[in-house]
Amino acid sequence: MDKPDLAEAQLQGILNSGRFKLVKSRYGIQSTQPGDYYHDMFIYGNQRRVQGNTEAIWVLEQENPSTVVGGITDNPQHRRVWGAAYHNVPGMSLSDSTGGRALGRLRLSNWVLYELYKPGDMRNSQYNIRRRYIYNDASRPATFGKPVPYAGADTVFNLAPHTTKWYQFDPNDTFGYAMIKDMVLMRLGETYLLLAEAQVKQGKLDAAAASINTLRERAFPGYPTVGRVSASDMTLNFVLDERVRELVGEENRRMTLMRTKTLVERATRLNSNNGFNPTRGLTNTHLLMPIPLTEIQLNKDAELKQNPGY
């Protein structure tokens, strides 16, 4: 609505309510295993507030159809979309530690993989963005336990680096038909990002930097030696960059870029040199979607005009 002052008031109300706090320490069902506290938020069984997720504001809870009648089945596709199809590689088998069965339908851009994160950013740790695999099929002793080499198109599909946020594995459903992982639709990390955006739009750059630094302090164990930002860093583009670092795989990115009217510029600048599916031909026409002819024809007493360019 382009009313950043009103947005700031609403966001401050959430932050000052005392009902939520950023996850800054290990918790949950794998807290004694190797990992980090950012990764803990996305482990199957750690999403709900009753499970220790103090950052969750709104969670869409899913139930396993094998244990709860009417549980979720085939609608959410996040695991299949975001994970890699590693099970196509001889010597790799489906497992909990590798996230279950995925299809590699999306590949993180070169910008995300090689330019976005600073060294030391926990959100880019091996637990949060997987870049390497170890052969885990014990029936193939010649390769078992050895690193899986990249070859050919594997980095695009079968072994593509990816976010681990949608890992989920049910040994009773190895095909992975049902996505039984809860979906965190709103969490406090995004609240700070929305606040920083509202503050940037009002010219409150010191306040915006403070909002971002709250997240940076969580993301960088070496903070403030590394990771700290200042008012001079604060632009809408920087906030949008930070949204990727914090929310990759969670937010509807196209909606965010359309809302901020930055879709064409950012997608063209950051993805036109991608080695696979580079952005081509994106124009301002694509800031709106075409209205289906059936909807136009339904309006018999009033004219529903097609969006420009279609």
mmCIF file with all atom_site columns, C-alpha atoms in Angstrom, residues 92-171:
data_model
loop_
_atom_site.group_PDB
_atom_site.id
_atom_site.type_symbol
_atom_site.label_atom_id
_atom_site.label_alt_id
_atom_site.label_comp_id
_atom_site.label_asym_id
_atom_site.label_entity_id
_atom_site.label_seq_id
_atom_site.pdbx_PDB_ins_code
_atom_site.Cartn_x
_atom_site.Cartn_y
_atom_site.Cartn_z
_atom_site.occupancy
_atom_site.B_iso_or_equiv
_atom_site.pdbx_formal_charge
_atom_site.auth_seq_id
_atom_site.auth_comp_id
_atom_site.auth_asym_id
_atom_site.auth_atom_id
_atom_site.pdbx_PDB_model_num
ATOM 1  C CA . MET A 1 92  ? 23.439 -42.640 -3.718  1.00 0.00 ? 92  MET A CA 1
ATOM 2  C CA . SER A 1 93  ? 20.343 -43.822 -1.871  1.00 0.00 ? 93  SER A CA 1
ATOM 3  C CA . LEU A 1 94  ? 17.445 -41.996 -0.274  1.00 0.00 ? 94  LEU A CA 1
ATOM 4  C CA . SER A 1 95  ? 17.982 -41.098 3.365   1.00 0.00 ? 95  SER A CA 1
ATOM 5  C CA . ASP A 1 96  ? 17.002 -38.674 6.087   1.00 0.00 ? 96  ASP A CA 1
ATOM 6  C CA . SER A 1 97  ? 20.392 -36.931 6.103   1.00 0.00 ? 97  SER A CA 1
ATOM 7  C CA . THR A 1 98  ? 20.133 -36.231 2.368   1.00 0.00 ? 98  THR A CA 1
ATOM 8  C CA . GLY A 1 99  ? 16.597 -34.896 2.641   1.00 0.00 ? 99  GLY A CA 1
ATOM 9  C CA . GLY A 1 100 ? 14.476 -37.578 1.050   1.00 0.00 ? 100 GLY A CA 1
ATOM 10 C CA . ARG A 1 101 ? 13.413 -37.768 -2.573  1.00 0.00 ? 101 ARG A CA 1
ATOM 11 C CA . ALA A 1 102 ? 13.596 -34.561 -4.613  1.00 0.00 ? 102 ALA A CA 1
ATOM 12 C CA . LEU A 1 103 ? 13.443 -33.780 -8.331  1.00 0.00 ? 103 LEU A CA 1
ATOM 13 C CA . GLY A 1 104 ? 15.726 -30.769 -8.772  1.00 0.00 ? 104 GLY A CA 1
ATOM 14 C CA . ARG A 1 105 ? 13.098 -28.538 -10.381 1.00 0.00 ? 105 ARG A CA 1
ATOM 15 C CA . LEU A 1 106 ? 14.854 -25.331 -9.313  1.00 0.00 ? 106 LEU A CA 1
ATOM 16 C CA . ARG A 1 107 ? 18.540 -24.467 -9.269  1.00 0.00 ? 107 ARG A CA 1
ATOM 17 C CA . LEU A 1 108 ? 19.939 -21.660 -7.152  1.00 0.00 ? 108 LEU A CA 1
ATOM 18 C CA . SER A 1 109 ? 21.406 -18.964 -9.392  1.00 0.00 ? 109 SER A CA 1
ATOM 19 C CA . ASN A 1 110 ? 25.134 -18.363 -9.736  1.00 0.00 ? 110 ASN A CA 1
ATOM 20 C CA . TRP A 1 111 ? 24.624 -15.068 -7.907  1.00 0.00 ? 111 TRP A CA 1
ATOM 21 C CA . VAL A 1 112 ? 23.204 -16.863 -4.883  1.00 0.00 ? 112 VAL A CA 1
ATOM 22 C CA . LEU A 1 113 ? 25.777 -19.637 -4.928  1.00 0.00 ? 113 LEU A CA 1
ATOM 23 C CA . TYR A 1 114 ? 28.938 -17.632 -5.527  1.00 0.00 ? 114 TYR A CA 1
ATOM 24 C CA . GLU A 1 115 ? 28.357 -13.949 -4.734  1.00 0.00 ? 115 GLU A CA 1
ATOM 25 C CA . LEU A 1 116 ? 25.563 -13.422 -2.217  1.00 0.00 ? 116 LEU A CA 1
ATOM 26 C CA . TYR A 1 117 ? 27.032 -14.591 1.072   1.00 0.00 ? 117 TYR A CA 1
ATOM 27 C CA . LYS A 1 118 ? 30.038 -13.280 2.972   1.00 0.00 ? 118 LYS A CA 1
ATOM 28 C CA . PRO A 1 119 ? 32.425 -15.776 4.584   1.00 0.00 ? 119 PRO A CA 1
ATOM 29 C CA . GLY A 1 120 ? 31.183 -16.778 8.018   1.00 0.00 ? 120 GLY A CA 1
ATOM 30 C CA . ASP A 1 121 ? 27.471 -16.349 7.292   1.00 0.00 ? 121 ASP A CA 1
ATOM 31 C CA . MET A 1 122 ? 25.736 -19.248 9.039   1.00 0.00 ? 122 MET A CA 1
ATOM 32 C CA . ARG A 1 123 ? 22.910 -19.147 6.503   1.00 0.00 ? 123 ARG A CA 1
ATOM 33 C CA . ASN A 1 124 ? 25.426 -20.382 3.936   1.00 0.00 ? 124 ASN A CA 1
ATOM 34 C CA . SER A 1 125 ? 26.853 -23.171 6.098   1.00 0.00 ? 125 SER A CA 1
ATOM 35 C CA . GLN A 1 126 ? 27.104 -26.762 4.902   1.00 0.00 ? 126 GLN A CA 1
ATOM 36 C CA . TYR A 1 127 ? 24.006 -27.531 6.950   1.00 0.00 ? 127 TYR A CA 1
ATOM 37 C CA . ASN A 1 128 ? 21.874 -24.903 5.213   1.00 0.00 ? 128 ASN A CA 1
ATOM 38 C CA . ILE A 1 129 ? 23.094 -25.007 1.603   1.00 0.00 ? 129 ILE A CA 1
ATOM 39 C CA . ARG A 1 130 ? 24.355 -28.401 0.528   1.00 0.00 ? 130 ARG A CA 1
ATOM 40 C CA . ARG A 1 131 ? 27.120 -28.357 -2.063  1.00 0.00 ? 131 ARG A CA 1
ATOM 41 C CA . ARG A 1 132 ? 28.707 -31.778 -1.519  1.00 0.00 ? 132 ARG A CA 1
ATOM 42 C CA . TYR A 1 133 ? 27.564 -35.379 -1.230  1.00 0.00 ? 133 TYR A CA 1
ATOM 43 C CA . ILE A 1 134 ? 29.127 -38.571 0.138   1.00 0.00 ? 134 ILE A CA 1
ATOM 44 C CA . TYR A 1 135 ? 28.247 -41.919 -1.440  1.00 0.00 ? 135 TYR A CA 1
ATOM 45 C CA . ASN A 1 136 ? 25.836 -43.507 1.054   1.00 0.00 ? 136 ASN A CA 1
ATOM 46 C CA . ASP A 1 137 ? 24.767 -46.762 -0.604  1.00 0.00 ? 137 ASP A CA 1
ATOM 47 C CA . ALA A 1 138 ? 26.409 -49.487 1.476   1.00 0.00 ? 138 ALA A CA 1
ATOM 48 C CA . SER A 1 139 ? 25.577 -52.096 -1.165  1.00 0.00 ? 139 SER A CA 1
ATOM 49 C CA . ARG A 1 140 ? 28.254 -50.475 -3.344  1.00 0.00 ? 140 ARG A CA 1
ATOM 50 C CA . PRO A 1 141 ? 31.405 -50.820 -1.191  1.00 0.00 ? 141 PRO A CA 1
ATOM 51 C CA . ALA A 1 142 ? 33.700 -49.527 -3.938  1.00 0.00 ? 142 ALA A CA 1
ATOM 52 C CA . THR A 1 143 ? 32.295 -46.012 -3.579  1.00 0.00 ? 143 THR A CA 1
ATOM 53 C CA . PHE A 1 144 ? 30.642 -46.054 -0.137  1.00 0.00 ? 144 PHE A CA 1
ATOM 54 C CA . GLY A 1 145 ? 31.875 -43.228 2.098   1.00 0.00 ? 145 GLY A CA 1
ATOM 55 C CA . LYS A 1 146 ? 33.748 -41.415 -0.668  1.00 0.00 ? 146 LYS A CA 1
ATOM 56 C CA . PRO A 1 147 ? 32.961 -37.899 -1.966  1.00 0.00 ? 147 PRO A CA 1
ATOM 57 C CA . VAL A 1 148 ? 30.667 -37.773 -4.988  1.00 0.00 ? 148 VAL A CA 1
ATOM 58 C CA . PRO A 1 149 ? 32.422 -35.943 -7.851  1.00 0.00 ? 149 PRO A CA 1
ATOM 59 C CA . TYR A 1 150 ? 30.612 -33.397 -9.955  1.00 0.00 ? 150 TYR A CA 1
ATOM 60 C CA . ALA A 1 151 ? 30.360 -34.305 -13.619 1.00 0.00 ? 151 ALA A CA 1
ATOM 61 C CA . GLY A 1 152 ? 28.496 -32.958 -16.614 1.00 0.00 ? 152 GLY A CA 1
ATOM 62 C CA . ALA A 1 153 ? 24.975 -31.759 -15.945 1.00 0.00 ? 153 ALA A CA 1
ATOM 63 C CA . ASP A 1 154 ? 24.946 -33.081 -12.373 1.00 0.00 ? 154 ASP A CA 1
ATOM 64 C CA . THR A 1 155 ? 25.472 -29.601 -10.935 1.00 0.00 ? 155 THR A CA 1
ATOM 65 C CA . VAL A 1 156 ? 22.233 -28.520 -12.590 1.00 0.00 ? 156 VAL A CA 1
ATOM 66 C CA . PHE A 1 157 ? 19.981 -31.429 -11.727 1.00 0.00 ? 157 PHE A CA 1
ATOM 67 C CA . ASN A 1 158 ? 21.225 -34.490 -9.854  1.00 0.00 ? 158 ASN A CA 1
ATOM 68 C CA . LEU A 1 159 ? 23.762 -32.828 -7.564  1.00 0.00 ? 159 LEU A CA 1
ATOM 69 C CA . ALA A 1 160 ? 22.749 -29.177 -7.791  1.00 0.00 ? 160 ALA A CA 1
ATOM 70 C CA . PRO A 1 161 ? 23.676 -27.111 -4.730  1.00 0.00 ? 161 PRO A CA 1
ATOM 71 C CA . HIS A 1 162 ? 20.445 -26.390 -2.877  1.00 0.00 ? 162 HIS A CA 1
ATOM 72 C CA . THR A 1 163 ? 18.821 -25.139 0.300   1.00 0.00 ? 163 THR A CA 1
ATOM 73 C CA . THR A 1 164 ? 18.130 -27.831 2.878   1.00 0.00 ? 164 THR A CA 1
ATOM 74 C CA . LYS A 1 165 ? 15.102 -26.038 4.322   1.00 0.00 ? 165 LYS A CA 1
ATOM 75 C CA . TRP A 1 166 ? 12.632 -28.518 2.808   1.00 0.00 ? 166 TRP A CA 1
ATOM 76 C CA . TYR A 1 167 ? 14.406 -31.738 3.740   1.00 0.00 ? 167 TYR A CA 1
ATOM 77 C CA . GLN A 1 168 ? 11.961 -34.386 4.964   1.00 0.00 ? 168 GLN A CA 1
ATOM 78 C CA . PHE A 1 169 ? 12.111 -38.173 4.872   1.00 0.00 ? 169 PHE A CA 1
ATOM 79 C CA . ASP A 1 170 ? 9.640  -40.849 5.885   1.00 0.00 ? 170 ASP A CA 1
ATOM 80 C CA . PRO A 1 171 ? 11.136 -44.368 5.778   1.00 0.00 ? 171 PRO A CA 1
#
